[in-house]
XYZ file of C-alpha atoms in Angstrom:
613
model
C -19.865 -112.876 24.871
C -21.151 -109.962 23.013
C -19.818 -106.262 23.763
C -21.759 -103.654 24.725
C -21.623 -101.929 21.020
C -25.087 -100.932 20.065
C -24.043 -101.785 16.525
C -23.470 -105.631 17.556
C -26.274 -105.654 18.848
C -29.561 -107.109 17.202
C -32.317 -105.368 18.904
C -30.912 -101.759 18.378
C -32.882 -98.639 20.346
C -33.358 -96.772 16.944
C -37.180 -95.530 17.540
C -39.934 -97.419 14.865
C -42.086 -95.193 13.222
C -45.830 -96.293 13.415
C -47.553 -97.340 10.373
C -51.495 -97.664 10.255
C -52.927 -101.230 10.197
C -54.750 -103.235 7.200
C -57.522 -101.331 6.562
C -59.966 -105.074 5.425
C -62.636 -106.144 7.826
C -62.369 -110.169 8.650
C -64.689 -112.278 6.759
C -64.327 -114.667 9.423
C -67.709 -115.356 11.464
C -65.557 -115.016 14.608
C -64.874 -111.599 14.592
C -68.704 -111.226 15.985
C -66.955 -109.955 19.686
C -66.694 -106.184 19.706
C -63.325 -105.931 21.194
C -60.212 -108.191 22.135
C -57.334 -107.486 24.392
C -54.352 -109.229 22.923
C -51.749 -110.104 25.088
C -48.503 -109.754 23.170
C -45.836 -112.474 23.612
C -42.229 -111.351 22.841
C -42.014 -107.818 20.988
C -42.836 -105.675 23.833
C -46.543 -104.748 22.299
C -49.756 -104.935 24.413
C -52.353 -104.948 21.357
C -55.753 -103.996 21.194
C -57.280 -105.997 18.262
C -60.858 -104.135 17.351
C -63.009 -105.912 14.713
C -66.439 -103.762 13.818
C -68.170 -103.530 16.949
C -72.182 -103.713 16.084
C -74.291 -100.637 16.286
C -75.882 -101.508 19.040
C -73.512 -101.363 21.313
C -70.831 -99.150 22.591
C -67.742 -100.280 23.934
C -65.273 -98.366 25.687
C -61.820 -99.665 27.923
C -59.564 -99.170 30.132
C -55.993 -99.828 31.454
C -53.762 -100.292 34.414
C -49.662 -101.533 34.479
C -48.834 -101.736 37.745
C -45.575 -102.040 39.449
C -44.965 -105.380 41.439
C -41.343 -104.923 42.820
C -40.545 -101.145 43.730
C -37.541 -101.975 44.460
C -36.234 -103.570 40.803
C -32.284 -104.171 41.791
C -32.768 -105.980 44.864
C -30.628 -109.425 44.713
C -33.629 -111.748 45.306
C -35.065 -110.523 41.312
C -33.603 -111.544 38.143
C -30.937 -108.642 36.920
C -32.109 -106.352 33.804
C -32.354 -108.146 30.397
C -34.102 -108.074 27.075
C -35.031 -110.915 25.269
C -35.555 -113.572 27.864
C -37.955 -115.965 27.510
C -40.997 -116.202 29.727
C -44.086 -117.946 29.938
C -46.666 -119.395 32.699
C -46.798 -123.139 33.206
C -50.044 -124.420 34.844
C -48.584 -127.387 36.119
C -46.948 -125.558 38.973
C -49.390 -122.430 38.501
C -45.896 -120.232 38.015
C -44.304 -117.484 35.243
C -40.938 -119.079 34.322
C -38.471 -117.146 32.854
C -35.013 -118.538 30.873
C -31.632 -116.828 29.689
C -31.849 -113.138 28.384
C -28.996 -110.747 27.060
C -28.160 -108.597 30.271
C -25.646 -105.870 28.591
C -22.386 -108.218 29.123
C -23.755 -111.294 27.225
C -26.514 -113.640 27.318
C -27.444 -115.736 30.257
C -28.787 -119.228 31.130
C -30.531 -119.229 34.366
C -33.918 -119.704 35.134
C -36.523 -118.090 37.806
C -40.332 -118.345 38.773
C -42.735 -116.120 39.781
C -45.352 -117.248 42.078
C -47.149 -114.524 42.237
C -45.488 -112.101 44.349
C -41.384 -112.442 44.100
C -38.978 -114.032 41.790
C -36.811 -117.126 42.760
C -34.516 -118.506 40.905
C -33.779 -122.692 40.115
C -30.310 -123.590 40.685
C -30.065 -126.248 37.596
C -26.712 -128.086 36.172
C -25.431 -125.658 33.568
C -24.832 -128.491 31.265
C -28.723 -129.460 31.683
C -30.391 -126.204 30.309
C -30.509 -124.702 27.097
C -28.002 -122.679 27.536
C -27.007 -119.155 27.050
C -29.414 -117.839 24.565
C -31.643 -114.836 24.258
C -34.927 -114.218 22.219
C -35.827 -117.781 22.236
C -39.496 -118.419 22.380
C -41.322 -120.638 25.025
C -44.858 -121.993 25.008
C -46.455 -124.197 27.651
C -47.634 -127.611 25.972
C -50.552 -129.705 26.714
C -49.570 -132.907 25.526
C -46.073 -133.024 27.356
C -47.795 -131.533 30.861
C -44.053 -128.834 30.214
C -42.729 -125.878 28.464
C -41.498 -126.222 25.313
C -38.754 -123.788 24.201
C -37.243 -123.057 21.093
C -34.516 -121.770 19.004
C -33.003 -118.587 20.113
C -29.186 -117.052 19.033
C -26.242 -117.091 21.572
C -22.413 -116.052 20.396
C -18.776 -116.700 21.217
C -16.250 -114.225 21.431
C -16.581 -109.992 21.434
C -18.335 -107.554 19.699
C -15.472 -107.248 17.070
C -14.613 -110.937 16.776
C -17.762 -112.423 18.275
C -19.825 -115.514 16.612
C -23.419 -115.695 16.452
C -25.203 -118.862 16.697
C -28.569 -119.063 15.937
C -30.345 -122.555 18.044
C -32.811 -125.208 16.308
C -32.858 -127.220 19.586
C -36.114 -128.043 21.401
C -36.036 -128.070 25.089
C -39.104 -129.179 27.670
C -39.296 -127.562 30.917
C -40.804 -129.935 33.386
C -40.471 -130.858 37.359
C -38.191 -128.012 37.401
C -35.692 -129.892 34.839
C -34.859 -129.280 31.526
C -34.954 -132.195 28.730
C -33.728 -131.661 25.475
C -36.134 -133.035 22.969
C -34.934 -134.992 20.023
C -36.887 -133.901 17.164
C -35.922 -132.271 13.607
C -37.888 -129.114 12.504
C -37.538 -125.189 11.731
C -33.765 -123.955 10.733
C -31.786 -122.083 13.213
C -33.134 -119.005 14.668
C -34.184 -116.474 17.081
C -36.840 -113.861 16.873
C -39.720 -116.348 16.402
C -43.141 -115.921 17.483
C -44.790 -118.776 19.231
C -47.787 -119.816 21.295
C -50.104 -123.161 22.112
C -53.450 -123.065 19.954
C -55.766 -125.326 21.822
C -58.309 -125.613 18.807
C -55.669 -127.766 16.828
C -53.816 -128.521 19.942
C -50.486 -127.737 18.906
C -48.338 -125.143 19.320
C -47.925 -122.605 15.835
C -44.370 -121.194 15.592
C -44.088 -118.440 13.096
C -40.810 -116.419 11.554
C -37.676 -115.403 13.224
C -34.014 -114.981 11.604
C -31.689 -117.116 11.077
C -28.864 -113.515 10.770
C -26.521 -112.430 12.372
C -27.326 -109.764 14.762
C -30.437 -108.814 13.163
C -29.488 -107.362 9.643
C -32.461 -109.372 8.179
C -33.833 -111.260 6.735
C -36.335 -112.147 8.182
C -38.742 -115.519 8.054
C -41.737 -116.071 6.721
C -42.821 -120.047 7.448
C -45.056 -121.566 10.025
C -44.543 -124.852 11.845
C -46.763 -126.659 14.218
C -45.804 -128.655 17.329
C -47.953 -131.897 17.770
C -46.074 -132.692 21.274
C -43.475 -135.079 19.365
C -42.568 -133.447 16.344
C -43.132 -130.725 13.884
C -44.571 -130.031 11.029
C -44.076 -127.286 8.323
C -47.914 -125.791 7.740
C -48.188 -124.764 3.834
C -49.823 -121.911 5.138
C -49.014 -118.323 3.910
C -49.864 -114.926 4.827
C -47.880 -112.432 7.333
C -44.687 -111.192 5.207
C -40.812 -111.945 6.548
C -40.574 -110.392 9.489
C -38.666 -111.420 12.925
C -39.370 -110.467 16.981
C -43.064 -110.159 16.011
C -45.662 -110.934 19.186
C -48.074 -113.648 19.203
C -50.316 -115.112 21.266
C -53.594 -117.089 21.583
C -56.702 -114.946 22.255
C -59.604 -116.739 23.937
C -62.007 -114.808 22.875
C -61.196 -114.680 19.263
C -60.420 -118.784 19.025
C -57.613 -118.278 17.314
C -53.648 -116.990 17.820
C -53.409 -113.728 16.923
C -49.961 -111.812 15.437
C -48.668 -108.393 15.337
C -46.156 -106.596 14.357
C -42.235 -107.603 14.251
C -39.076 -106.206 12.093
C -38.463 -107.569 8.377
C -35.297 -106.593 6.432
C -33.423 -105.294 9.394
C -32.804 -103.408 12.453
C -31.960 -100.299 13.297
C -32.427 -97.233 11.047
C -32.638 -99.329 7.835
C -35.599 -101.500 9.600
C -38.861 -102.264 7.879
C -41.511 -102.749 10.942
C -44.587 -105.041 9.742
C -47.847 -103.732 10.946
C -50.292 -106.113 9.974
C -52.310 -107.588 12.772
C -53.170 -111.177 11.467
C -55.562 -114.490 13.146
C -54.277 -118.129 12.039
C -56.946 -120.661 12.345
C -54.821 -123.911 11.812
C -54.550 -123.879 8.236
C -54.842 -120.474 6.871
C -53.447 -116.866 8.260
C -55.863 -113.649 7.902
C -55.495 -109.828 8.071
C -57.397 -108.027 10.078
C -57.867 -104.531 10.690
C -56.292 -103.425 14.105
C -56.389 -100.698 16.456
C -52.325 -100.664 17.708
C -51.251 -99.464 21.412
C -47.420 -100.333 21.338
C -45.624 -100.314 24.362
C -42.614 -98.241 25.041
C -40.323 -101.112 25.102
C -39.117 -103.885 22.587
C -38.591 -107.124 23.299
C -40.229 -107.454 26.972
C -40.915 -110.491 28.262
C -44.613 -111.247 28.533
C -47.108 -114.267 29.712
C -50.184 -114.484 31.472
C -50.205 -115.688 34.937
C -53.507 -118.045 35.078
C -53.073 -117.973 38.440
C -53.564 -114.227 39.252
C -55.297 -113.520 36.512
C -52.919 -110.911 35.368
C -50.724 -110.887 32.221
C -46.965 -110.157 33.271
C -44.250 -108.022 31.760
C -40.817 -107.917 32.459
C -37.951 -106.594 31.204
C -37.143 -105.469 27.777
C -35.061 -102.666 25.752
C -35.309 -98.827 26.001
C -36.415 -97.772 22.813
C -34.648 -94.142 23.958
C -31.331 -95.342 25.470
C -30.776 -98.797 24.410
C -30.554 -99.963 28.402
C -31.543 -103.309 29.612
C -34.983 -102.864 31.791
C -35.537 -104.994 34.525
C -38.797 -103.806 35.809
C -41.648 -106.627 36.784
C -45.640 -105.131 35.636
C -49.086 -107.007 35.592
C -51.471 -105.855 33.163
C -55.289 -105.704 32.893
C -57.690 -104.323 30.708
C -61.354 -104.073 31.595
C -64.578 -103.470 29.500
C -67.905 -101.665 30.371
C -70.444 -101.322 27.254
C -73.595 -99.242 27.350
C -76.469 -99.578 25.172
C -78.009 -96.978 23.516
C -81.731 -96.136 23.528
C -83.698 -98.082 20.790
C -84.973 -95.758 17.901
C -87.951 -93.461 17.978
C -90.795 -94.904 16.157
C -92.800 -93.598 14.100
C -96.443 -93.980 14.096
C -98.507 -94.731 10.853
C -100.791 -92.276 8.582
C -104.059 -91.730 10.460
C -105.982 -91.179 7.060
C -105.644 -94.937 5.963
C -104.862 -97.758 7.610
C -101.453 -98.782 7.411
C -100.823 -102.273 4.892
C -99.384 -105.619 6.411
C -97.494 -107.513 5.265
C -96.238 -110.929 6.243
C -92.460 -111.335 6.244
C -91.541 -115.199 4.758
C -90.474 -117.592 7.500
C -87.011 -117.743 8.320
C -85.759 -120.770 8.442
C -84.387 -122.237 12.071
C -81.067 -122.458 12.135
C -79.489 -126.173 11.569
C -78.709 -127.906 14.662
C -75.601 -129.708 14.161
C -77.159 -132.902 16.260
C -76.904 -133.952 19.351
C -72.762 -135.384 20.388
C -71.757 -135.511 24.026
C -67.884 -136.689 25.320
C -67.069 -138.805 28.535
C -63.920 -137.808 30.036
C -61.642 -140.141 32.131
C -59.392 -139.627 35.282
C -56.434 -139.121 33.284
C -57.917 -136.151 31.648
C -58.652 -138.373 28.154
C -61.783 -136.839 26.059
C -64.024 -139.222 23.988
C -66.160 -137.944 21.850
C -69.458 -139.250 20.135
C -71.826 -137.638 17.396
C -71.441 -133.914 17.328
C -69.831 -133.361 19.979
C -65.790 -132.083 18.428
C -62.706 -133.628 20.005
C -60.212 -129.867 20.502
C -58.173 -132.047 22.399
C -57.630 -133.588 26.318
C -55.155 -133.978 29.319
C -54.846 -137.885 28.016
C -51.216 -139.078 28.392
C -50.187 -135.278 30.547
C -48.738 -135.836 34.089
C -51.594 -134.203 36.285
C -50.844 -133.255 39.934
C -54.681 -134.419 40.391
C -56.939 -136.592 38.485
C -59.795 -135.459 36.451
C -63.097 -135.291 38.144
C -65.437 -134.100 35.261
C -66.216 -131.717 32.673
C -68.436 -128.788 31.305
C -69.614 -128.569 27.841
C -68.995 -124.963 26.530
C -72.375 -123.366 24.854
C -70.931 -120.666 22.985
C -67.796 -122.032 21.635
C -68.729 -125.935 21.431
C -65.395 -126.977 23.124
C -64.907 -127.652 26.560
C -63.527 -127.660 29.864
C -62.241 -130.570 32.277
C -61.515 -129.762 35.833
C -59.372 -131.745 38.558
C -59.722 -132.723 42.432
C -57.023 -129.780 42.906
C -59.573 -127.279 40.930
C -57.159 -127.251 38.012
C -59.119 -125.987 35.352
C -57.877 -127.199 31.498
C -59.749 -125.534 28.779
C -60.560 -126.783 25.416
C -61.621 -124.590 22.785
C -62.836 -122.642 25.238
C -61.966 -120.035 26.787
C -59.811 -119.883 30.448
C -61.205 -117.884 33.176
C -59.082 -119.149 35.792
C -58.700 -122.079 38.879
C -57.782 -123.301 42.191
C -54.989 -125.012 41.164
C -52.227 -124.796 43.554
C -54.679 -123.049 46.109
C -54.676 -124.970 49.431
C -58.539 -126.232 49.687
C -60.332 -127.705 52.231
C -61.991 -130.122 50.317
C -61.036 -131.355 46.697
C -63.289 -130.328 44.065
C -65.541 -132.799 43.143
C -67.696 -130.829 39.594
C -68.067 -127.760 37.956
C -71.163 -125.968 35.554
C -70.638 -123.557 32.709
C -72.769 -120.543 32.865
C -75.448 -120.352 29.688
C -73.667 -118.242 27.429
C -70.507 -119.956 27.984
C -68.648 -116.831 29.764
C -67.435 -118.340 33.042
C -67.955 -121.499 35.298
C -68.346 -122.763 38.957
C -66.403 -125.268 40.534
C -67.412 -127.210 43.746
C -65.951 -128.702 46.495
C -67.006 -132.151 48.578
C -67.658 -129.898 51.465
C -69.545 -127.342 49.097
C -67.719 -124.717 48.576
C -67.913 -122.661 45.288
C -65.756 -120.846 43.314
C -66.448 -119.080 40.481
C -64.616 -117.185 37.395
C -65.456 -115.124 34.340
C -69.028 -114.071 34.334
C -70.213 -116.865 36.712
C -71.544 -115.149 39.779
C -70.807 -115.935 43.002
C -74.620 -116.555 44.716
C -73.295 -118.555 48.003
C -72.587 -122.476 48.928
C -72.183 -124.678 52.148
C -68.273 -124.203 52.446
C -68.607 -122.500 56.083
C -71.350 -125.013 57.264
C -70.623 -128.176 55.014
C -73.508 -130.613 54.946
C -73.380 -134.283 56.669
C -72.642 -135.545 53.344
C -70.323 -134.937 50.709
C -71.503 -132.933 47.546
C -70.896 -134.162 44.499
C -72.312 -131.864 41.722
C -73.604 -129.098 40.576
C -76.148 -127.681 38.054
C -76.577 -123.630 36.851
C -80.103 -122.704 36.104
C -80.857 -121.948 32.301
C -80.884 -117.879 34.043
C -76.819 -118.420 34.984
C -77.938 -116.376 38.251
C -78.666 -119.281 40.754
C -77.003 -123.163 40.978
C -78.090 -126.150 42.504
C -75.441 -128.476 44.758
C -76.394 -132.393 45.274
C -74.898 -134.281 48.470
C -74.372 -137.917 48.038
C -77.302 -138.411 50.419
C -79.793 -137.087 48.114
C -80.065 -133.518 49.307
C -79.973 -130.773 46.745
C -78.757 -127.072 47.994
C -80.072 -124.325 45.733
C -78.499 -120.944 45.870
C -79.716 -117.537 43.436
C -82.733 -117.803 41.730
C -82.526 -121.827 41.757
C -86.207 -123.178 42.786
C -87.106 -125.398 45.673
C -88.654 -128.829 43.905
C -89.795 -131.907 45.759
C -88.979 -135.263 44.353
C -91.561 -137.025 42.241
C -92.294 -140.019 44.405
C -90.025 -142.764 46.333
C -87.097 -142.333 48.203
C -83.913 -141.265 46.440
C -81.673 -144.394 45.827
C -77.764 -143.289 46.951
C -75.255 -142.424 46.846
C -76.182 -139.995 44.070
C -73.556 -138.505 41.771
C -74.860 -136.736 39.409
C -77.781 -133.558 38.793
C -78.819 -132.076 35.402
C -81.450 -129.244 35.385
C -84.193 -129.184 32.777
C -83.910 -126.097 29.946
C -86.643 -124.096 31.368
C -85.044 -124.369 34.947
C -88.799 -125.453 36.570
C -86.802 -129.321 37.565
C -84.245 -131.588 37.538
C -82.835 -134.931 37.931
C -80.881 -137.132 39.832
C -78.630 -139.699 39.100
C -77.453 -142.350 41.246
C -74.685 -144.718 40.935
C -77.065 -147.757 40.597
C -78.596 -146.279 37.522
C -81.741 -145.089 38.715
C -83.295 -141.537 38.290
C -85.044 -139.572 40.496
C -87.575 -136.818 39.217
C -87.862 -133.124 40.609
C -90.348 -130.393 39.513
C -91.364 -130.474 36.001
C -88.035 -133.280 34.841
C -90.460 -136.250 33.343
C -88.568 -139.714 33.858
C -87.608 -141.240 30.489
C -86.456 -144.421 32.058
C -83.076 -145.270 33.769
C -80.049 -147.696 34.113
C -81.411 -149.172 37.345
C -82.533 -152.282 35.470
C -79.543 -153.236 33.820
C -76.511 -155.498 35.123
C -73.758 -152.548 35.062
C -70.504 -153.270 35.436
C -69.510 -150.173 36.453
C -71.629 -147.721 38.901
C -72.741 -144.544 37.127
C -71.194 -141.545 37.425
C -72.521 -138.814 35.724
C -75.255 -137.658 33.431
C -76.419 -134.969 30.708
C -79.755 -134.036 29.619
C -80.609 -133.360 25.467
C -81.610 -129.877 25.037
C -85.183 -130.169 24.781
C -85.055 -131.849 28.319
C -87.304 -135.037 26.749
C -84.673 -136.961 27.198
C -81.106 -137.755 28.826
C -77.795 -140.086 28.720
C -75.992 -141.633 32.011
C -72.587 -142.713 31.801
C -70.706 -145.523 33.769
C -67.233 -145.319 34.971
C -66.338 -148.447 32.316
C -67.273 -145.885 29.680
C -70.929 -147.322 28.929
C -73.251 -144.775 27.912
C -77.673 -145.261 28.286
C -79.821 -143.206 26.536
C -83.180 -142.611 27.433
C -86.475 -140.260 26.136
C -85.565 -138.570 22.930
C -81.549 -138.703 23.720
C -79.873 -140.580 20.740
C -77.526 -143.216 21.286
C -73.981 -142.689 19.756
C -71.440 -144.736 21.031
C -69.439 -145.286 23.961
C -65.889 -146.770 25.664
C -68.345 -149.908 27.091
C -66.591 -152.763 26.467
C -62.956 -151.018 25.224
C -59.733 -150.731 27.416
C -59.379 -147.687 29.322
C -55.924 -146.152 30.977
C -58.255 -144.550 33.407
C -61.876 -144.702 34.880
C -64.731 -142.726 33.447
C -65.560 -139.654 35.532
C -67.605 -137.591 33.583
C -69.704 -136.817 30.672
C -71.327 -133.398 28.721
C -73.529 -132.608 25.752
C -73.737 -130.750 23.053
């Protein structure tokens, strides 16, 4: 094991100096949001990335740490370490955290945080990675498991001591770990690493493959597919090792800052750049930095608190292990300012007009919409993108539908447990792993694609991001069950459908009778016209019921189904709308364009759900 000897060490506590960031604006359209909290993912920095913020707005922040364990050394709480790896796994809606060097060597033991305390899993030791430090650990999709990699471990002391840097990738899964066979990046430890759900892969950058830090460091990026990976001819961010990365919603895109190139120690040269990587291509942006006083903390985000969580790290002062546990969160609050005085025309002559040329509208990339299956599996049709699904991932609950997300075109899929897997889009949070009452049966975006709802069969409603919580039927559930919901074009009000026929309208959502006839049921499925005045229903035999101003377009009802229908979307316009069948067979009716389907083509799972673009 390694000695205590700062000098052996390759994280030394010599203090950085601070360097100012790239001083070039993004050309990328996606720098449009005014400001990003970036939460850092191994180098101990809590970033705030600020692209040009428009003049029209204002924005100003704010930020808490907050100690979760007062009492740091008690036995029941992993013991002080830098470089361990951590990261939150949705599966089990825990922060896991792996092997570390403690002062006296580097450990191999793992622990989870639920929220509240730190336990740790008693595994075989010769069924975990074993002892390593600064190895990097992502959660991955396609395996439903954590993938770690790389990291540096050594044999022997400080004077006679071996390091050996790891190329081994190991899943993290039903509390076991499974060593992956697959060839890849060399040997190192340092690396920065985090899941990009755009490309749906996970983008390692850098390291070092030295010993004990004295450089060089790495400049390649590889991607992780979920079976292999793959060396991305991309360039950009110079050599550099123990840099932080990690995938911003908001922005789209991973985002990297930061890390050491040459060496460590006071011969170090400390990257500043703050750089975006869009799948193919890297790009420098021009940051506003807030290091933390730490290097090489520990640091995930804990989906199921909504809190991003730091432990552990180096002094940068006295070189000590710190075993401290802190949640993070940054708020925003913008204020507009008053529009500019105007100022009123000569009175002696009559001011000229002049007509401004049309601008053209903007062109619609079509209409698209996906159906999504109880095994989480996305299939998509026209327009509508495929970012990527929960096809072939062990789920803890099946898939019970979707939400189509309006600003970022991606998209969301929930489960009966109110699991919420996101999509190009971004994750405000779920029930997974909360005990419910009732499983969760659909969910609804809000308009400008901030924040969703989720419902429950005995109508219950929970809501995240900027979806606001206007009531439901959880404390006096209807006789029966719900099974969707629709958010009026406002995002202030919903509307919840029973499988009786009933519709529940909470906010600003309007009271509408239906057209004419009974309501055929069960009914499984509501969509709300754009200008919020009506809405449909869909029942499982095909037909559709009118409400308000919703015109009927025509309806499944007359054809021999094989499948009841289980869901349905309306086109933007609201002339027209698609059902969807749980074999996968898609009707379109009014102006709502045909584009395919799974009719007709083996499934692993039933359709559940569909959404348009």
């Amino acid at each position: 094991m390694i000695g205590s000897n700062a000098l052996c060490r390759r994280f030394l506590s010599t203090r950085r100096k601070k360097t100012s960031g790239d001083a070039r604006s993004k050309a990328d359209a996606r720098t449009r949001i005014g400001r990003v909290a970036l939460l850092a993912s191994i180098a101990g920095a809590s970033i705030v990335l600020t692209p040009t913020a428009a003049a029209a707005q204002t924005t100003t922040a704010s930020s808490t740490w907050t100690s979760l364990n007062p009492n740091p050394t008690a036995t029941n709480t992993p013991s002080g370490r830098d470089g361990a790896a951590m990261a939150y796994d949705p599966a089990t809606n825990q922060v896991v955290l792996f092997g570390g060097y403690t002062g006296n060597g580097y450990g191999q033991s793992t622990w989870v945080w639920n929220g509240s305390s730190w336990t740790q899993v008693n595994t075989p030791t010769n069924q975990t990675p074993g002892n390593r430090g600064y190895a990097m650990m992502a959660y991955d999709p396609t395996n439903g498991g954590l993938i770690l990699f790389g990291g540096q471990s050594a044999t022997g002391t400080c004077t006679t001591g071996t390091a050996v840097n790891r190329s081994g990738t190991w899943l993290w899964q039903n509390n076991t770990w499974t060593r992956l066979a697959a060839t890849g990046p060399s040997g190192r430890y340092g690396t920065a690493m985090t899941y990009d759900p755009a490309i749906s892969n996970l983008v390692l950058f850098g390291g070092t493959s030295s010993s004990y830090g004295g450089g060089p460091g790495l400049s390649d990026t590889w991607l992780w597919n979920g079976t292999a990976w793959n060396q991305s001819a991309a360039t950009g961010p110079s050599e550099r090792f123990g840099a932080a990365m990690h995938y911003d919603p908001a922005v789209g895109e991973p985002v990297l800052f930061g890390g050491s190139g040459a060496a460590q120690g006071p011969n170090s040269t400390t990257p500043t750049g703050t750089w975006t990587f869009t799948g193919s291509t890297w790009t420098r942006q021009t940051p506003s930095i807030t290091p933390q006083a730490r290097f090489a903390p520990s640091i995930a985000y804990d989906s199921a608190q909504s809190q991003l969580l730091m432990f552990g790290g180096q002094s940068p002062t006295t070189g000590a292990q710190l075993q401290g546990t802190y949640s993070y969160e940054f708020t925003t609050t913008s204020t507009s300012p008053p529009p500019p005085a105007t100022t009123a025309p000569p009175t002696t002559a009559p001011p000229t007009t002049t007509t401004p040329p049309a601008t053209p509208a903007p062109t619609s990339p079509g209409p698209g919409y996906w159906e999504v299956a109880s095994d989480g599996g996305i299939f998509s049709f026209g327009s509508a993108a495929f970012y990527g699904s929960m096809g072939g991932t062990r789920l803890n609950a099946p898939v019970v539908g979707m939400a189509a997300d309006p600003a970022t075109g991606g998209y969301w899929e929930v489960a009966s447990d109110g699991g919420v897997f996101s999509f190009h889009a971004p994750f405000y949070g779920s029930m997974g792993a909360t005990k419910l009452n009732q499983p969760v049966v659909a969910m609804a975006a809000t308009p400008d694609g901030k924040g969703y709802w989720l419902v429950a069969a005995d109508g219950g409603v929970f809501s995240f991001g900027d979806a606001a919580f206007y009531g439901s039927a959880g404390a006096s559930p209807p006789s029966q069950p719900v099974d969707g919901i629709a958010a009026t074009p406002s995002g202030h009000g919903y509307w919840l459908l029973t499988r009786g026929g009933t519709v529940l309208r909470f906010g600003d959502a309007g009271s509408y009778s239906v057209a004419s006839g009974p309501i055929s049921t069960p009914t499984v499925a509501l969509a709300a016209t754009p200008d919020g005045q009506g809405f449909w229903l869909a029942s499982s035999n095909g037909t559709v019921a009118t409400a308000g101003d919703a015109r009927s377009y025509g309806s499944a009802s007359s054809y021999n189904l094989y499948k009841p229908v289980v869901s349905m979307a309306a086109t933007q316009d609201g002339k027209g709308y698609w059902e969807t069948a749980g074999d996968g067979g898609v009707f379109s009716f009014g102006d709502a364009a045909y584009l395919g389907s799974m009719g007709g083509k083996p499934l692993n799972a039933p359709v559940v759900g569909m959404a348009a673009t």
